[in-house]
CSV table of N, CA and C in Angstrom, one decimal:
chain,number,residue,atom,x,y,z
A,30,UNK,N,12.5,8.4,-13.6
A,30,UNK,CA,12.7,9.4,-12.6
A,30,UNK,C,12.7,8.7,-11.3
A,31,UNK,N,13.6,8.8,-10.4
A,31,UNK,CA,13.9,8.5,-9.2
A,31,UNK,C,13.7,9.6,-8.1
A,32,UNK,N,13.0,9.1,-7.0
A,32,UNK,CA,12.6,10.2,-5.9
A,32,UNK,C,12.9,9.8,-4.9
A,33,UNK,N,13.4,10.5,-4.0
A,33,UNK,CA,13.3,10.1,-2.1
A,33,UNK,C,12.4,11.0,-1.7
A,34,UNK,N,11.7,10.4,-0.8
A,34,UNK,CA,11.0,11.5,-0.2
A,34,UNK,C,11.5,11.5,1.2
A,35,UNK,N,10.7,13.0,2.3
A,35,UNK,CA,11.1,13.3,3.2
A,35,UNK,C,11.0,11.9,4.5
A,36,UNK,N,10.3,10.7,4.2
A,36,UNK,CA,10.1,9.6,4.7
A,36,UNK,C,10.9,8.7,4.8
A,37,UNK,N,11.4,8.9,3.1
A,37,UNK,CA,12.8,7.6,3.0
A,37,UNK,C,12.4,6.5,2.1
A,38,UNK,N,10.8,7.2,1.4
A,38,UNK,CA,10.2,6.4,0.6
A,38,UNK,C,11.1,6.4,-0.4
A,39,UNK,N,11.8,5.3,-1.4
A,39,UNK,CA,12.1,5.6,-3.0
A,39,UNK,C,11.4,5.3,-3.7
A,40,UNK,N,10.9,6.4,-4.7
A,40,UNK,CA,9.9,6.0,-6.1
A,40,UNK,C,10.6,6.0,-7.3
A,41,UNK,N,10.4,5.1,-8.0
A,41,UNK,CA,10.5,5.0,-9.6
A,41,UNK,C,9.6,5.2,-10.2
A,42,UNK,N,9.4,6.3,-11.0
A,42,UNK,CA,8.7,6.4,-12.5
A,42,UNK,C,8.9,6.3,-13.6
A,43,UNK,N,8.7,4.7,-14.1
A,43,UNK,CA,9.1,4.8,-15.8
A,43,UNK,C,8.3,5.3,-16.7
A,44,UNK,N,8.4,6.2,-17.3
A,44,UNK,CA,7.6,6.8,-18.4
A,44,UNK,C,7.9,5.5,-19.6
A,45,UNK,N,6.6,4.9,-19.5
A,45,UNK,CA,6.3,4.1,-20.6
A,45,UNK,C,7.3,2.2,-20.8
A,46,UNK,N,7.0,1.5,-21.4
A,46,UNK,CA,7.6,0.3,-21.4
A,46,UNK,C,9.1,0.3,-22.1
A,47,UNK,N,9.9,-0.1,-21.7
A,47,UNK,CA,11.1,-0.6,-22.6
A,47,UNK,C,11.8,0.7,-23.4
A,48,UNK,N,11.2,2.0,-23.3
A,48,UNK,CA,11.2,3.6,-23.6
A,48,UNK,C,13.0,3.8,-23.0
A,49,UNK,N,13.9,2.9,-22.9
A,49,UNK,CA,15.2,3.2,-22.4
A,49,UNK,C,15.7,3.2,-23.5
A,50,UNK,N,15.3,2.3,-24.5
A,50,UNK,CA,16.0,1.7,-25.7
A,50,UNK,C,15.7,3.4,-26.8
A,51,UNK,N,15.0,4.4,-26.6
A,51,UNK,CA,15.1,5.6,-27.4
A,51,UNK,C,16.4,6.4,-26.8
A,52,UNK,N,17.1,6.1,-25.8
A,52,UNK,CA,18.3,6.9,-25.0
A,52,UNK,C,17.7,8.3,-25.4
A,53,UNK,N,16.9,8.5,-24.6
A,53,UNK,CA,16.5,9.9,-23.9
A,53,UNK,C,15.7,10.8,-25.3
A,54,UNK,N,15.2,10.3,-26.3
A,54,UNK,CA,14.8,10.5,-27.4
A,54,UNK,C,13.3,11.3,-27.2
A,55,UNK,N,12.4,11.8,-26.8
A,55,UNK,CA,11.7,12.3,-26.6
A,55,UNK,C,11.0,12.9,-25.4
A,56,UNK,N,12.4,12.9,-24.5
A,56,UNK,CA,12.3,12.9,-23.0
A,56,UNK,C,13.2,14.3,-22.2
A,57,UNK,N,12.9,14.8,-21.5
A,57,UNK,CA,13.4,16.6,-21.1
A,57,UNK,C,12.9,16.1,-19.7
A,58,UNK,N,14.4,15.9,-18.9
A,58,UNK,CA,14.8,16.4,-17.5
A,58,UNK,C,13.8,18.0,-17.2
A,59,UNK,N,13.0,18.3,-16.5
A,59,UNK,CA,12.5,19.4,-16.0
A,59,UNK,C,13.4,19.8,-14.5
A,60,UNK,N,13.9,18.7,-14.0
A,60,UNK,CA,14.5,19.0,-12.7
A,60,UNK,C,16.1,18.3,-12.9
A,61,UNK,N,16.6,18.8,-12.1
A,61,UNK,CA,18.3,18.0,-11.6
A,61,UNK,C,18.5,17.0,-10.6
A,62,UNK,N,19.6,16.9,-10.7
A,62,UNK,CA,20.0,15.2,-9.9
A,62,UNK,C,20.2,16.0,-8.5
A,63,UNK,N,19.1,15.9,-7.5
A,63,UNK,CA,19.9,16.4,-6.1
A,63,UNK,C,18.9,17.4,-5.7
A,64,UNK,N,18.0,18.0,-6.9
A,64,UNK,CA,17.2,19.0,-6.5
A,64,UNK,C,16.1,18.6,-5.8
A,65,UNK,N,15.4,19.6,-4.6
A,65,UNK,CA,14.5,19.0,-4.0
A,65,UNK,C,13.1,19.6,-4.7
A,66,UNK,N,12.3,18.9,-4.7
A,66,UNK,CA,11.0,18.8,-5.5
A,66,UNK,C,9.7,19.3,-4.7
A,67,UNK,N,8.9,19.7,-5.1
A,67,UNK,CA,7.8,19.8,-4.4
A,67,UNK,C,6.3,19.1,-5.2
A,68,UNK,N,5.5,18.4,-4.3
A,68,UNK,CA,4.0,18.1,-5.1
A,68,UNK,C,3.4,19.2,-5.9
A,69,UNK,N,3.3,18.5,-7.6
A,69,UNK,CA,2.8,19.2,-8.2
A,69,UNK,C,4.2,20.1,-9.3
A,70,UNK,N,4.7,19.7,-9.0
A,70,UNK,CA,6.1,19.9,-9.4
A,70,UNK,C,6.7,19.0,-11.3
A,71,UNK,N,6.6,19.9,-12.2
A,71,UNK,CA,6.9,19.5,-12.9
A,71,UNK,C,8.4,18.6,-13.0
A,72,UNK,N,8.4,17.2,-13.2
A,72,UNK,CA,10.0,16.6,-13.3
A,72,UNK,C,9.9,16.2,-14.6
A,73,UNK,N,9.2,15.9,-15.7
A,73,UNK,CA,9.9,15.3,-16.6
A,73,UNK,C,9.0,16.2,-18.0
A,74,UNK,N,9.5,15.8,-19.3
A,74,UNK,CA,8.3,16.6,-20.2
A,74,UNK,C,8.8,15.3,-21.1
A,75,UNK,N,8.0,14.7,-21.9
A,75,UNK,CA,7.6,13.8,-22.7
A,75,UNK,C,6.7,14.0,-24.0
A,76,UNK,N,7.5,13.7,-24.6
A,76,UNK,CA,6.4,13.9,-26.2
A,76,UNK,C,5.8,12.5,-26.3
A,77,UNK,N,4.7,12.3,-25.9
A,77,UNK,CA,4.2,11.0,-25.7
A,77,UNK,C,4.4,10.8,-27.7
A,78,UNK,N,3.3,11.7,-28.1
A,78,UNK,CA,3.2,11.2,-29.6
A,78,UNK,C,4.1,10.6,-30.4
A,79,UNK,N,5.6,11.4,-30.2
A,79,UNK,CA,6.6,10.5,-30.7
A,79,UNK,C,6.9,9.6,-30.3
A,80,UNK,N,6.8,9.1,-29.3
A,80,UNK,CA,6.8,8.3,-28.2
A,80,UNK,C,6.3,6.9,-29.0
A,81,UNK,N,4.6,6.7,-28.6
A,81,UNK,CA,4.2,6.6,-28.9
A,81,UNK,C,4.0,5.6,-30.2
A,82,UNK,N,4.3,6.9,-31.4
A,82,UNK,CA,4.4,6.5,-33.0
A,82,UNK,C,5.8,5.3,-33.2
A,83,UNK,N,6.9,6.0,-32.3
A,83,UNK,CA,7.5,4.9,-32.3
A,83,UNK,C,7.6,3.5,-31.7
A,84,UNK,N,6.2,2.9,-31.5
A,84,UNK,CA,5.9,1.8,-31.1
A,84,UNK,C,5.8,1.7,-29.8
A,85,UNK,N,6.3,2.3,-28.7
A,85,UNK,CA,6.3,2.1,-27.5
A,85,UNK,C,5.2,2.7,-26.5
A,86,UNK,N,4.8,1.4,-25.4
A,86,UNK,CA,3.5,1.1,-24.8
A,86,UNK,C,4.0,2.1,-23.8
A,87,UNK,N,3.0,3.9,-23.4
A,87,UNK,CA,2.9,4.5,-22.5
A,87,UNK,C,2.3,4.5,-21.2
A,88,UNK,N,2.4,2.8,-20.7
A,88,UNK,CA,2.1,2.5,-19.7
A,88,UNK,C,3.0,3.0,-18.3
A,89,UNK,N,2.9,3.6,-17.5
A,89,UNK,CA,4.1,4.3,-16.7
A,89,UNK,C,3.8,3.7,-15.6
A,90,UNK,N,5.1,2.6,-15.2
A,90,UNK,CA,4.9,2.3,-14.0
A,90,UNK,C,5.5,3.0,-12.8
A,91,UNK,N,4.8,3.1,-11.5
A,91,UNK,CA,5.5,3.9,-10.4
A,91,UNK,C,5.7,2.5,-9.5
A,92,UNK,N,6.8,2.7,-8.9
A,92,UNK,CA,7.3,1.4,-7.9
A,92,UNK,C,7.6,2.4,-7.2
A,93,UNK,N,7.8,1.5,-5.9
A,93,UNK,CA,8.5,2.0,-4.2
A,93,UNK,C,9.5,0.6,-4.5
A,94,UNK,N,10.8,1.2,-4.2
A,94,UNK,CA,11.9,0.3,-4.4
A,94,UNK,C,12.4,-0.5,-3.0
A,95,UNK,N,11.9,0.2,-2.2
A,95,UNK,CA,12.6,-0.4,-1.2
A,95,UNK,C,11.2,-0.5,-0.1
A,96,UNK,N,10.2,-1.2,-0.8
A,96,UNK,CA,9.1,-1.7,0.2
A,96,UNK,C,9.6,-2.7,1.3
A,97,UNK,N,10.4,-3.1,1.5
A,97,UNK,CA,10.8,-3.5,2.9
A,97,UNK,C,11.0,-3.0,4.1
A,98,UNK,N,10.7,-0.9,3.6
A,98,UNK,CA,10.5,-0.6,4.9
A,98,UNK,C,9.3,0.0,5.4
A,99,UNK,N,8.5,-0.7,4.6
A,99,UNK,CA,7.2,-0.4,4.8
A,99,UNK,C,6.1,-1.8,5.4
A,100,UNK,N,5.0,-1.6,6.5
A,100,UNK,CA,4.7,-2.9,6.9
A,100,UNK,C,3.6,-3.2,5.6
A,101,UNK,N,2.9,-2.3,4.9
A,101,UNK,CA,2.1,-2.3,3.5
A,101,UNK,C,2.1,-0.8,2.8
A,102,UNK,N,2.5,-1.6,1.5
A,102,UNK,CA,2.1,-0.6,0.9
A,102,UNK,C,1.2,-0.8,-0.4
A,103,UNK,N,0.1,0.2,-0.7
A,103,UNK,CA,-1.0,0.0,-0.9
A,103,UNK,C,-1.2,1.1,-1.9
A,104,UNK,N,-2.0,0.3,-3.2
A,104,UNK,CA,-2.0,1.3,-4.3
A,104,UNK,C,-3.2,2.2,-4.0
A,105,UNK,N,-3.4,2.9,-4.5
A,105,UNK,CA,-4.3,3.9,-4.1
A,105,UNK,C,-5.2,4.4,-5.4
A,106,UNK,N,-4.8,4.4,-6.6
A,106,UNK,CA,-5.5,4.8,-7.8
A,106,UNK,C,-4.9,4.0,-8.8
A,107,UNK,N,-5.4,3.8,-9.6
A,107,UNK,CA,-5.2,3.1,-11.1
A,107,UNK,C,-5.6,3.4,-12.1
A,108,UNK,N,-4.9,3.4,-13.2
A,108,UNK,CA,-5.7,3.6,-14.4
A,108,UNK,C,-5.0,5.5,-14.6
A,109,UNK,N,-5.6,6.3,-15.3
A,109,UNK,CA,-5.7,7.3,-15.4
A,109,UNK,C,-5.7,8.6,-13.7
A,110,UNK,N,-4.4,8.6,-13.5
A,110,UNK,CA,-4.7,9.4,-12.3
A,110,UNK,C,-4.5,10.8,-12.5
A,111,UNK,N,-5.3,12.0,-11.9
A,111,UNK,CA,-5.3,13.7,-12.0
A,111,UNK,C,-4.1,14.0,-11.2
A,112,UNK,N,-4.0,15.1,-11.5
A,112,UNK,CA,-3.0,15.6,-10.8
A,112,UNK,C,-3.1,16.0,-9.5
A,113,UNK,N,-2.3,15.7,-8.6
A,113,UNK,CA,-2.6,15.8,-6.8
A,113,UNK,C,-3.5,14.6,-6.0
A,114,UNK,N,-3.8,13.4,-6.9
A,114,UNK,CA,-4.7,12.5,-6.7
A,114,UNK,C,-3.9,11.6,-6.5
A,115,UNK,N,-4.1,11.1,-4.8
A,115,UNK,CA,-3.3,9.7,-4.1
A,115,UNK,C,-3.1,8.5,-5.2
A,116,UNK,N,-2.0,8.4,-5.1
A,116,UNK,CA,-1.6,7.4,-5.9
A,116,UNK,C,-1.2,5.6,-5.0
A,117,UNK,N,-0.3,6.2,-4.1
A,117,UNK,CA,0.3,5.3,-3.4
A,117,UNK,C,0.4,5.3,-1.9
A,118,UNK,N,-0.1,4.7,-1.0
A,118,UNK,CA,0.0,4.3,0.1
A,118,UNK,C,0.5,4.0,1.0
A,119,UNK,N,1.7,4.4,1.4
A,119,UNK,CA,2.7,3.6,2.9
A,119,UNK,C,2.4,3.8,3.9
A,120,UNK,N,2.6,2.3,4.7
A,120,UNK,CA,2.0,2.1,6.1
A,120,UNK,C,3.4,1.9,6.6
A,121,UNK,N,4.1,2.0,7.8
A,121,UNK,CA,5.3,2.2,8.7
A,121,UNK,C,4.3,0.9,9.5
C-alpha cells in the first residue's frame, strides 16, 4: 500500500516478506488508487492465516520513500503497534 500524505510524506506498507510472489492471493484493496484516506481508515484486508500457512514471514515493513526530504526521520514504535499509535516520526 502506497500513501502521500498532506506533508508530501510517501509511505510504503508491505504486508509481510516476499508476499508479491502470491499476486494478490489473500489480499483485498479496502480503498482505490487516488482516494483520499483518513487515520484509522481501513486500506487493506489480509487473511494473514493463509498467508501465513503458505510459508510467508508477516513481518510488515512501513518505509518513508523519499526520506530525503526530511532532516530525520525517526521510528517511533516497534514491534506490535495499536491502532492510532505513533509509528513514525518526520522532522522538516
Amino acid at each position: 500500500v502506497g500513501l502521500t500524505a498532506d506533508g508530501g510524506a510517501e509511505i510504503l506498507i508491505h504486508v509481510g516478506i516476499d508476499t508479491v510472489e502470491r499476486k494478490g492471493r489473500g489480499f483485498e484493496m479496502a480503498v482505490h488508487e487516488g482516494e483520499r484516506v483518513k487515520a484509522g481508515q481501513l486500506l487493506l484486508k489480509v487473511d494473514l492465516e493463509s498467508v501465513a500457512k503458505a510459508g510467508y514471514d508477516l513481518t510488515t515493513p512501513v518505509i518513508v520513500t523519499n526520506p530525503e526530504h526530511y532532516q530525520s526521520v525517526r521510528v517511533a514504535g516497534k514491534g506490535t503497534i495499536e491502532a492510532g499509535a505513533r509509528l513514525i516520526e518526520l522532522f522538516q
